[in-house]
Structures are given as structure tokens and as C-alpha cells.
Amino acid sequence: MDKGLVLLIEDEIQMRRFLKVALESDGYRFVEVGTAGEGLSQAAARNPDAVLLDLGLPDMDGLEFIRRLREWSRVPVIVISAREQESDKVRALDSGADDYLTKPFGVGELLARVRVAIRHAEMQASGRQESVFAADDLRIDFAKRQVFLGAAEIHLTPLEYKLLLVLVRNAGKVITHRQLLKEVWGPSYVEHTQYLRVYMTQLRHKLEKDPARPRFLINEPGVGYRFKDEPGQ
């Protein structure tokens, strides 16, 4: 089954071979280039379903590539980089990347991230929004603004529900602290990260079986949060 076209922009030959085998064996078509300039040309010519991007390219920094691509395309971009600094991840996500994987990473995690990115982009493109979201025993009825764990309804405050809604609508993606604060509290609160810590703690105690080892509400230290809706993400 054809799962879509993935464009890889990576100058390391060994990594290109590894990703080619991983993606093609899972049913994806695959295009690989070694520079950002070639990547922009191929993105325009081939209209890929997802882009895998290394930040350390020979002709252009990956962040500049993302900014240029975002001038005309909303294709999901997953950064794959050896840069481990939290600030690098935040800059990439705030520049328009959808996700970030630090090298080395496993095949299962990579494929899960690609699946989520493509599914999310397809839903946005179609304008389709599910009226009910379900993951394991968690269920959210958007029309009625109700949240259930199993058969039990979980009562959330308006801000808790709004925070959960932003995370679920972007399930599988890392949302930075600034992005979450802007969406939930407004632009004047983007530096108030303590708000997030308090409300995420409250949400975890209401939604997670073990708040210390969350299944859904995943912390990306120093970067933001992700709602994990499938194994391997």
C-alpha cells in the first residue's frame, strides 16, 4: 500500500541509506537530496506528504530552510538532527517544524512520527474535524465539551479543557511552551511557563492512571508538551 511520498533532506550518506530502507519497507515512496536548495526545488516539484530535514546542511541552515518553505507550503516537516540543545528544538518548532527527532533514533519511533504528521496534515487539508476523539480509554466529545475515562466523566475547568483541546487537536506534535501559552492564555502570557506546569500537573492527575509516568501528556523537557496518541511516538 502506498502511504505517501517522503522527501529527505540530509547530507550524510549513511543516514540516507538507513532512512530509505526504513521508509520504503514500510510502504512510503522516497526522494532524497543532500542540500537545502535541492530540497526546496524537490518540495515544489514533487509535493511530498512529509519532509525529513537535517539542520546541518552544507548550503543553508535548516532553520532558514523551514522559514523559506513555510512561505508557500504547509507540508509537515520533521527535523532529524544531532543537535541536542533544547534551544535548537524550540527554534526549529517555532520556525514552523512539526516535530523533532534527535539522532540516534529507532525505526519504530520515526515511522510513528511520520504517520502522525501525515494524518494530521490530511485532516487539516480536508477541513475535517472529528466530533469525538478517542485514545485508549480516554474519550473527548468536542460537541458536548465532555471528557471521559472509560465510563466515568472527568470534570475539567475551562482552562484545563482548552489546554487539552490544543494538545489533542495537534496530537503527536510537540507544541512549545510559547505556542501553548499563546493559544490558551493569550500573547501577553508567553513567558509565564509556571502556568503550564501547574495546569499540566492538574490535567495529569485527572487523566493519567499514573501521573508520574504519563501515557498521554508527555513532557519534552525545556521545549514543550506532546499528546501521545499512538505507541512509539
GROMACS .gro file of C-alpha atoms in nm:
model
  233
    1MET     CA    1   0.000   0.000   0.000
    2ASP     CA    2   0.132   0.345  -0.096
    3LYS     CA    3   0.145   0.551   0.223
    4GLY     CA    4   0.272   0.868   0.055
    5LEU     CA    5   0.587   1.044  -0.058
    6VAL     CA    6   0.858   1.142   0.193
    7LEU     CA    7   1.128   1.392   0.098
    8LEU     CA    8   1.455   1.352   0.289
    9ILE     CA    9   1.700   1.643   0.304
   10GLU     CA   10   2.018   1.503   0.455
   11ASP     CA   11   2.386   1.526   0.354
   12GLU     CA   12   2.501   1.218   0.550
   13ILE     CA   13   2.508   0.918   0.314
   14GLN     CA   14   2.477   0.654   0.589
   15MET     CA   15   2.167   0.819   0.733
   16ARG     CA   16   2.011   0.846   0.388
   17ARG     CA   17   2.059   0.472   0.331
   18PHE     CA   18   1.914   0.388   0.672
   19LEU     CA   19   1.605   0.604   0.621
   20LYS     CA   20   1.550   0.483   0.264
   21VAL     CA   21   1.533   0.120   0.380
   22ALA     CA   22   1.313   0.204   0.680
   23LEU     CA   23   1.057   0.410   0.486
   24GLU     CA   24   1.038   0.209   0.165
   25SER     CA   25   0.998  -0.118   0.355
   26ASP     CA   26   0.701   0.038   0.536
   27GLY     CA   27   0.526   0.141   0.213
   28TYR     CA   28   0.642   0.500   0.158
   29ARG     CA   29   0.779   0.642  -0.166
   30PHE     CA   30   1.109   0.819  -0.104
   31VAL     CA   31   1.308   1.107  -0.252
   32GLU     CA   32   1.647   1.207  -0.111
   33VAL     CA   33   1.863   1.518  -0.163
   34GLY     CA   34   2.177   1.647   0.005
   35THR     CA   35   2.125   2.024   0.015
   36ALA     CA   36   1.857   2.271   0.122
   37GLY     CA   37   1.845   2.424  -0.225
   38GLU     CA   38   1.768   2.086  -0.382
   39GLY     CA   39   1.517   2.026  -0.104
   40LEU     CA   40   1.322   2.343  -0.187
   41SER     CA   41   1.322   2.251  -0.557
   42GLN     CA   42   1.200   1.896  -0.490
   43ALA     CA   43   0.937   2.015  -0.243
   44ALA     CA   44   0.795   2.244  -0.512
   45ALA     CA   45   0.820   1.987  -0.791
   46ARG     CA   46   0.709   1.670  -0.608
   47ASN     CA   47   0.461   1.800  -0.347
   48PRO     CA   48   0.567   1.546  -0.079
   49ASP     CA   49   0.341   1.429   0.202
   50ALA     CA   50   0.615   1.483   0.462
   51VAL     CA   51   0.968   1.623   0.483
   52LEU     CA   52   1.251   1.483   0.695
   53LEU     CA   53   1.508   1.757   0.748
   54ASP     CA   54   1.859   1.760   0.889
   55LEU     CA   55   1.951   2.102   1.029
   56GLY     CA   56   2.323   2.087   0.948
   57LEU     CA   57   2.316   2.123   0.570
   58PRO     CA   58   2.615   2.243   0.362
   59ASP     CA   59   2.443   2.529   0.179
   60MET     CA   60   2.186   2.665   0.426
   61ASP     CA   61   2.093   2.627   0.791
   62GLY     CA   62   1.788   2.406   0.836
   63LEU     CA   63   1.600   2.679   1.022
   64GLU     CA   64   1.631   2.908   0.720
   65PHE     CA   65   1.505   2.623   0.501
   66ILE     CA   66   1.196   2.587   0.721
   67ARG     CA   67   1.125   2.960   0.707
   68ARG     CA   68   1.153   2.965   0.327
   69LEU     CA   69   0.939   2.654   0.286
   70ARG     CA   70   0.670   2.796   0.515
   71GLU     CA   71   0.630   3.097   0.286
   72TRP     CA   72   0.436   2.874   0.044
   73SER     CA   73   0.386   2.524   0.189
   74ARG     CA   74   0.225   2.364   0.495
   75VAL     CA   75   0.378   2.019   0.431
   76PRO     CA   76   0.468   1.859   0.767
   77VAL     CA   77   0.839   1.891   0.850
   78ILE     CA   78   1.007   1.651   1.092
   79VAL     CA   79   1.354   1.765   1.194
   80ILE     CA   80   1.611   1.487   1.237
   81SER     CA   81   1.923   1.631   1.395
   82ALA     CA   82   2.220   1.555   1.617
   83ARG     CA   83   2.170   1.894   1.785
   84GLU     CA   84   2.050   1.809   2.135
   85GLN     CA   85   2.020   2.157   2.285
   86GLU     CA   86   1.669   2.249   2.398
   87SER     CA   87   1.710   2.589   2.233
   88ASP     CA   88   1.770   2.425   1.893
   89LYS     CA   89   1.450   2.224   1.926
   90VAL     CA   90   1.248   2.528   2.032
   91ARG     CA   91   1.382   2.738   1.744
   92ALA     CA   92   1.302   2.465   1.491
   93LEU     CA   93   0.947   2.419   1.619
   94ASP     CA   94   0.882   2.793   1.646
   95SER     CA   95   1.019   2.837   1.291
   96GLY     CA   96   0.747   2.604   1.161
   97ALA     CA   97   0.871   2.247   1.206
   98ASP     CA   98   0.604   2.000   1.314
   99ASP     CA   99   0.827   1.762   1.508
  100TYR     CA  100   1.185   1.697   1.615
  101LEU     CA  101   1.379   1.370   1.645
  102THR     CA  102   1.728   1.366   1.795
  103LYS     CA  103   1.980   1.129   1.638
  104PRO     CA  104   2.017   0.841   1.701
  105PHE     CA  105   1.654   0.726   1.697
  106GLY     CA  106   1.471   0.399   1.639
  107VAL     CA  107   1.283   0.299   1.324
  108GLY     CA  108   0.958   0.247   1.516
  109GLU     CA  109   0.963   0.596   1.661
  110LEU     CA  110   1.044   0.751   1.322
  111LEU     CA  111   0.760   0.568   1.145
  112ALA     CA  112   0.513   0.664   1.419
  113ARG     CA  113   0.608   1.032   1.389
  114VAL     CA  114   0.572   1.022   1.008
  115ARG     CA  115   0.229   0.854   1.033
  116VAL     CA  116   0.104   1.113   1.280
  117ALA     CA  117   0.239   1.407   1.077
  118ILE     CA  118   0.076   1.291   0.754
  119ARG     CA  119  -0.256   1.208   0.923
  120HIS     CA  120  -0.267   1.549   1.090
  121ALA     CA  121  -0.190   1.729   0.762
  122GLU     CA  122  -0.460   1.534   0.577
  123MET     CA  123  -0.720   1.628   0.838
  124GLN     CA  124  -0.624   1.995   0.816
  125ALA     CA  125  -0.632   1.991   0.435
  126SER     CA  126  -0.977   1.832   0.426
  127GLY     CA  127  -1.112   2.067   0.691
  128ARG     CA  128  -1.239   1.759   0.870
  129GLN     CA  129  -1.255   1.765   1.247
  130GLU     CA  130  -1.367   1.457   1.433
  131SER     CA  131  -1.659   1.519   1.669
  132VAL     CA  132  -1.522   1.258   1.910
  133PHE     CA  133  -1.156   1.185   1.986
  134ALA     CA  134  -1.051   0.855   2.142
  135ALA     CA  135  -0.716   0.716   2.256
  136ASP     CA  136  -0.712   0.403   2.472
  137ASP     CA  137  -0.974   0.463   2.744
  138LEU     CA  138  -0.974   0.842   2.702
  139ARG     CA  139  -1.262   0.990   2.501
  140ILE     CA  140  -1.339   1.355   2.424
  141ASP     CA  141  -1.674   1.467   2.285
  142PHE     CA  142  -1.595   1.807   2.132
  143ALA     CA  143  -1.956   1.898   2.057
  144LYS     CA  144  -2.064   1.844   2.419
  145ARG     CA  145  -1.728   1.950   2.569
  146GLN     CA  146  -1.719   1.629   2.773
  147VAL     CA  147  -1.417   1.418   2.869
  148PHE     CA  148  -1.440   1.052   2.975
  149LEU     CA  149  -1.200   0.794   3.114
  150GLY     CA  150  -1.372   0.465   3.049
  151ALA     CA  151  -1.734   0.520   3.153
  152ALA     CA  152  -1.653   0.794   3.404
  153GLU     CA  153  -1.689   1.158   3.308
  154ILE     CA  154  -1.391   1.374   3.408
  155HIS     CA  155  -1.475   1.731   3.502
  156LEU     CA  156  -1.220   1.986   3.377
  157THR     CA  157  -1.202   2.359   3.437
  158PRO     CA  158  -1.239   2.579   3.124
  159LEU     CA  159  -0.862   2.639   3.107
  160GLU     CA  160  -0.781   2.271   3.160
  161TYR     CA  161  -1.020   2.180   2.879
  162LYS     CA  162  -0.875   2.445   2.647
  163LEU     CA  163  -0.521   2.324   2.713
  164LEU     CA  164  -0.621   1.964   2.648
  165LEU     CA  165  -0.804   2.068   2.332
  166VAL     CA  166  -0.494   2.239   2.184
  167LEU     CA  167  -0.280   1.932   2.259
  168VAL     CA  168  -0.535   1.684   2.121
  169ARG     CA  169  -0.602   1.888   1.805
  170ASN     CA  170  -0.226   1.862   1.745
  171ALA     CA  171  -0.192   1.504   1.870
  172GLY     CA  172   0.152   1.362   1.807
  173LYS     CA  173   0.317   1.701   1.758
  174VAL     CA  174   0.543   1.880   2.002
  175ILE     CA  175   0.386   2.213   2.096
  176THR     CA  176   0.632   2.458   2.250
  177HIS     CA  177   0.568   2.635   2.580
  178ARG     CA  178   0.528   2.967   2.396
  179GLN     CA  179   0.279   2.820   2.148
  180LEU     CA  180   0.066   2.666   2.423
  181LEU     CA  181   0.069   2.979   2.637
  182LYS     CA  182  -0.029   3.193   2.339
  183GLU     CA  183  -0.313   2.959   2.234
  184VAL     CA  184  -0.458   2.905   2.582
  185TRP     CA  185  -0.384   3.224   2.777
  186GLY     CA  186  -0.304   3.479   2.505
  187PRO     CA  187   0.003   3.658   2.361
  188SER     CA  188   0.076   3.853   2.678
  189TYR     CA  189   0.137   3.528   2.873
  190VAL     CA  190   0.405   3.363   2.656
  191GLU     CA  191   0.671   3.394   2.929
  192HIS     CA  192   0.454   3.254   3.211
  193THR     CA  193   0.569   2.893   3.191
  194GLN     CA  194   0.470   2.832   3.552
  195TYR     CA  195   0.105   2.842   3.439
  196LEU     CA  196   0.172   2.544   3.214
  197ARG     CA  197   0.343   2.343   3.485
  198VAL     CA  198   0.051   2.396   3.724
  199TYR     CA  199  -0.220   2.311   3.470
  200MET     CA  200  -0.035   2.014   3.320
  201THR     CA  201   0.006   1.872   3.669
  202GLN     CA  202  -0.368   1.913   3.727
  203LEU     CA  203  -0.454   1.751   3.393
  204ARG     CA  204  -0.224   1.456   3.458
  205HIS     CA  205  -0.382   1.391   3.796
  206LYS     CA  206  -0.725   1.388   3.633
  207LEU     CA  207  -0.643   1.192   3.314
  208GLU     CA  208  -0.344   0.969   3.381
  209LYS     CA  209  -0.355   0.639   3.569
  210ASP     CA  210  -0.002   0.715   3.692
  211PRO     CA  211   0.066   1.091   3.676
  212ALA     CA  212   0.436   1.031   3.740
  213ARG     CA  213   0.456   0.809   3.429
  214PRO     CA  214   0.205   0.968   3.189
  215ARG     CA  215   0.061   0.776   2.896
  216PHE     CA  216  -0.089   1.076   2.711
  217LEU     CA  217   0.055   1.407   2.832
  218ILE     CA  218   0.425   1.385   2.752
  219ASN     CA  219   0.678   1.646   2.862
  220GLU     CA  220   0.954   1.744   2.619
  221PRO     CA  221   1.198   1.894   2.873
  222GLY     CA  222   1.274   2.259   2.811
  223VAL     CA  223   1.072   2.255   2.490
  224GLY     CA  224   0.701   2.190   2.541
  225TYR     CA  225   0.445   1.910   2.550
  226ARG     CA  226   0.305   1.640   2.321
  227PHE     CA  227  -0.021   1.448   2.335
  228LYS     CA  228   0.083   1.091   2.256
  229ASP     CA  229  -0.198   0.915   2.075
  230GLU     CA  230  -0.021   0.606   1.946
  231PRO     CA  231   0.261   0.378   2.067
  232GLY     CA  232   0.615   0.452   1.955
  233GLN     CA  233   0.582   0.829   1.920
   0.00000   0.00000   0.00000
